[in-house]
Short mmCIF file of C-alpha atoms in Angstrom, two decimals:
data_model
loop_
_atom_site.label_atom_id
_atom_site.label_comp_id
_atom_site.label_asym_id
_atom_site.label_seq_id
_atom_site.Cartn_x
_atom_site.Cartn_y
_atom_site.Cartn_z
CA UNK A 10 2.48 29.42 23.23
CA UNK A 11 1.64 32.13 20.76
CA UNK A 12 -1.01 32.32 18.36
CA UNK A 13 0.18 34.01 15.19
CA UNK A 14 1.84 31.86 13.85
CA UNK A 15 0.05 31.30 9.92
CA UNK A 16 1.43 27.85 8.65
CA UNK A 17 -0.82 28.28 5.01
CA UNK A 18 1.11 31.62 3.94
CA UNK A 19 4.35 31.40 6.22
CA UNK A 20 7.94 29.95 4.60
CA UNK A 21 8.89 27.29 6.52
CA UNK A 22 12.20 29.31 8.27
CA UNK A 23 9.05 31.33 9.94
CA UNK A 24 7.04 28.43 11.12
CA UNK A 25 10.55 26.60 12.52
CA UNK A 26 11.75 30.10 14.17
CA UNK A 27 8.27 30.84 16.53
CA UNK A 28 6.77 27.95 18.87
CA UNK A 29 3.77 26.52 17.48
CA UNK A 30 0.68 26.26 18.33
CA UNK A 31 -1.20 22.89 18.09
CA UNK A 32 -4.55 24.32 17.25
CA UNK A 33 -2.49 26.39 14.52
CA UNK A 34 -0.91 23.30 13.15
CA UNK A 35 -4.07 21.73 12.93
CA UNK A 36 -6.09 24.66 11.40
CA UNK A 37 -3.33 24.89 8.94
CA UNK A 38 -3.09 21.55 7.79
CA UNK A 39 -7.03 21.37 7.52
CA UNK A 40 -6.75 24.92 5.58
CA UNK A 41 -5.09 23.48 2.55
CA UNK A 42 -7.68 21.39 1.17
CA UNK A 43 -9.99 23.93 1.54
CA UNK A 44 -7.40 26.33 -0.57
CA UNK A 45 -6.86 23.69 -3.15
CA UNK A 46 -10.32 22.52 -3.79
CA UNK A 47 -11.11 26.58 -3.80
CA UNK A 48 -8.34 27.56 -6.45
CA UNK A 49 -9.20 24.19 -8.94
CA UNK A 50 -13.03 25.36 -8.77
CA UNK A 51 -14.52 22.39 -6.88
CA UNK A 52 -17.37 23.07 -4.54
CA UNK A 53 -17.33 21.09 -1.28
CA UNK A 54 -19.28 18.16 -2.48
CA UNK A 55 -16.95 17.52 -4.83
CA UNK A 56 -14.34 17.40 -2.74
CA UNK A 57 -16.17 15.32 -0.23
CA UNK A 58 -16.01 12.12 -2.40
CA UNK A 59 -13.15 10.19 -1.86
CA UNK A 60 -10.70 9.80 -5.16
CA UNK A 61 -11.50 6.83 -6.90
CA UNK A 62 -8.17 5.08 -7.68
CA UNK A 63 -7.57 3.83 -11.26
CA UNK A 64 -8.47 0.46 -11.73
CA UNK A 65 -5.50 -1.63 -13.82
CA UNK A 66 -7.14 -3.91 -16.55
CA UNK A 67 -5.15 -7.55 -15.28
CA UNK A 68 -4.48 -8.08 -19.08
CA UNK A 69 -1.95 -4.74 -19.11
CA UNK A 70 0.99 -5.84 -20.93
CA UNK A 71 3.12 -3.75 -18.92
CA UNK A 72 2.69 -6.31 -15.98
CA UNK A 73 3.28 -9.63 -15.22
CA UNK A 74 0.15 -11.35 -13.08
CA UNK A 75 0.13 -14.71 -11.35
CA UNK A 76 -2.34 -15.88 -8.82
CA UNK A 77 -1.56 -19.51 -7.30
CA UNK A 78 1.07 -20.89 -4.54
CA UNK A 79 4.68 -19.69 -4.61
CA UNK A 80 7.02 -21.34 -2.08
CA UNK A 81 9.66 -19.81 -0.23
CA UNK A 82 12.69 -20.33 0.89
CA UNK A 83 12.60 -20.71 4.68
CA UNK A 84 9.42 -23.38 2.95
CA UNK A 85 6.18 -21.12 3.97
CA UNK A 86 4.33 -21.37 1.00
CA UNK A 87 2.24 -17.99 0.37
CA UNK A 88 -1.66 -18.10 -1.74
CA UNK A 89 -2.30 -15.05 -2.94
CA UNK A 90 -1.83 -12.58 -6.14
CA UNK A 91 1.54 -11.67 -7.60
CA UNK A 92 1.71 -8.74 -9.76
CA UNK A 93 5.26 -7.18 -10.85
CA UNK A 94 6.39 -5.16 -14.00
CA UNK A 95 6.97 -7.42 -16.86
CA UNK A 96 10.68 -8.39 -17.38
CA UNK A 97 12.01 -6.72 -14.09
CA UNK A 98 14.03 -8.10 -11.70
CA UNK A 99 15.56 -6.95 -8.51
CA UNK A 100 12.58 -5.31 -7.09
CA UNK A 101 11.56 -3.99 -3.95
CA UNK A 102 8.76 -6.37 -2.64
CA UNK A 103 5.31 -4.66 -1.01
CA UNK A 104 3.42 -7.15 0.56
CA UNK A 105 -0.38 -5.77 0.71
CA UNK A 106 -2.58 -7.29 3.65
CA UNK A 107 -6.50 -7.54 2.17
CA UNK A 108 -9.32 -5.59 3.99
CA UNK A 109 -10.82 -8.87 3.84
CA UNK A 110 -9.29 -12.94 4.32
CA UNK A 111 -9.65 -13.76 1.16
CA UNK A 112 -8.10 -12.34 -2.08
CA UNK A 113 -10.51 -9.35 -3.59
CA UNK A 114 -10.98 -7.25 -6.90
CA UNK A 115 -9.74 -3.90 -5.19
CA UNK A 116 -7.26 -5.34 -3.49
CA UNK A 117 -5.63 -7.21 -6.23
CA UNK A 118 -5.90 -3.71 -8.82
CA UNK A 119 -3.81 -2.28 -5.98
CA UNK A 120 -0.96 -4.55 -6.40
CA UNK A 121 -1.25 -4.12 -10.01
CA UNK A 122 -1.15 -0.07 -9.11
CA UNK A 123 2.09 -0.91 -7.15
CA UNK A 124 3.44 -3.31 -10.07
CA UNK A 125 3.19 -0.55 -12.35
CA UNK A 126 5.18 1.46 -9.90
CA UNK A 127 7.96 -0.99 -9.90
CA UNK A 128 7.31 -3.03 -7.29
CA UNK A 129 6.97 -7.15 -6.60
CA UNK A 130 3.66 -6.71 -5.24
CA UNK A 131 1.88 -9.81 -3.26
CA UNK A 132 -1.68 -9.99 -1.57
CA UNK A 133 -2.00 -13.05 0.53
CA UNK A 134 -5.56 -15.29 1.02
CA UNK A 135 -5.50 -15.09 3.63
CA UNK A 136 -7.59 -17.96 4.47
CA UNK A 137 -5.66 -20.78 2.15
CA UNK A 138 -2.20 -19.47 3.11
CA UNK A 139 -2.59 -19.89 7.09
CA UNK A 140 -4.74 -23.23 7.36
CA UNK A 141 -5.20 -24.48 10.64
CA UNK A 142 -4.52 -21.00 11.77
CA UNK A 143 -7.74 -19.50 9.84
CA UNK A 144 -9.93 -21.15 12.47
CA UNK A 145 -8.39 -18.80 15.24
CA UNK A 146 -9.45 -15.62 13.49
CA UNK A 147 -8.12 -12.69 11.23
CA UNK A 148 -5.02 -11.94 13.64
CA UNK A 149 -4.05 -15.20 14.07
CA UNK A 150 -3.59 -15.07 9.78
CA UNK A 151 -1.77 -11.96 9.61
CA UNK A 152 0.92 -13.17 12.44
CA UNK A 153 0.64 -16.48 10.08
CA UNK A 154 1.38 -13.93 7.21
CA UNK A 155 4.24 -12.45 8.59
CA UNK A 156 6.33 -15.55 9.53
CA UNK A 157 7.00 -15.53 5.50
CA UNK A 158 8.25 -11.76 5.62
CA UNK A 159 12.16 -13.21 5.84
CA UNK A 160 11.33 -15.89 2.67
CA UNK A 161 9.92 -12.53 0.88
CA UNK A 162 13.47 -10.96 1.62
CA UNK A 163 15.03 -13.89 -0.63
CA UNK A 164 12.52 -13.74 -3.32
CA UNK A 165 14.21 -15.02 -6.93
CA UNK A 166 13.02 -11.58 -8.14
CA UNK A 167 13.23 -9.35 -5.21
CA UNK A 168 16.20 -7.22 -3.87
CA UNK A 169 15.68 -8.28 -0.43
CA UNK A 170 13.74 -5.03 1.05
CA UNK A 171 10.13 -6.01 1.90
CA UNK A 172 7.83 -3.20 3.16
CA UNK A 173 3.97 -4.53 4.53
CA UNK A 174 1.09 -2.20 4.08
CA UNK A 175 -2.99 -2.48 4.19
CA UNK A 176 -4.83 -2.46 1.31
CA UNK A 177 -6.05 0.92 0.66
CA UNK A 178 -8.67 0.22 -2.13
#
């Protein structure tokens, strides 16, 4: 494999016409941080710190915020925290797992972050949705979880596409 190839100042017809390098790749995905951090004037502290995401006051007007039960139609009944944008309907639903089993502050401003985004976003409890299964540990909820992924598809104000993601908070 060769060497030369320079993914941070090469156009792309360049990098697909030579075979790459995997310590190239890698150098030149790690380079443009570096770059960016270097041209905006940040020293490498700065950059260190992780971004804080914005936090979403729950009382935006923009959004529409319940927290209770909500019952399906294949009859799984999901606890958690509903956020979507006020007055929307057919929305793409993103269903976001907590770090945690139980509902959380961080967790619930990201599915107000994804609300305002236009999405139907849901964090289960995990604990109160799955029961009996809570006893036999965090996996045993999120399989629990999961069975209601096909009631989520015929939500009243969904459009029937569901994507799952961990909370990133």
């Amino acid at each position: 494999m060769s060497n030369e190839t320079d993914l941070g100042a090469a156009p792309v017809e360049s990098i697909v016409a030579k075979p790459l390098n995997r310590r190239s790749v890698v150098g030149g995905i790690a380079a443009v941080p570096i770059a960016t951090s270097a041209v905006a004037g940040l020293s490498a502290p700065a950059m260190a710190a992780p971004a804080m995401a914005a936090t979403i006051d729950p009382t935006d007007r923009r959004l529409s915020i319940f927290k209770g039960r909500y019952a399906l139609a294949n009859g799984k009944i999901i606890d958690g925290y509903f956020a979507s944008p006020r007055g929307k309907t057919k929305l793409n639903v993103v269903l976001v797992m907590p770090k945690g089993d139980t509902l959380d502050a961080e967790t619930e401003n990201e599915a107000r972050r994804h609300a305002l985004d236009g999405y139907l976003a849901i964090v289960p409890d995990l604990k109160a949705t799955s029961g009996v299964a809570a006893l036999a540990g965090r996996g045993a909820m999120l399989a629990d979880v999961m069975t209601a992924v096909p009631g989520l598809k015929r939500m009243a104000h969904g459009n029937g596409h569901v994507r799952v993601i961990g909370a990133q908070a």
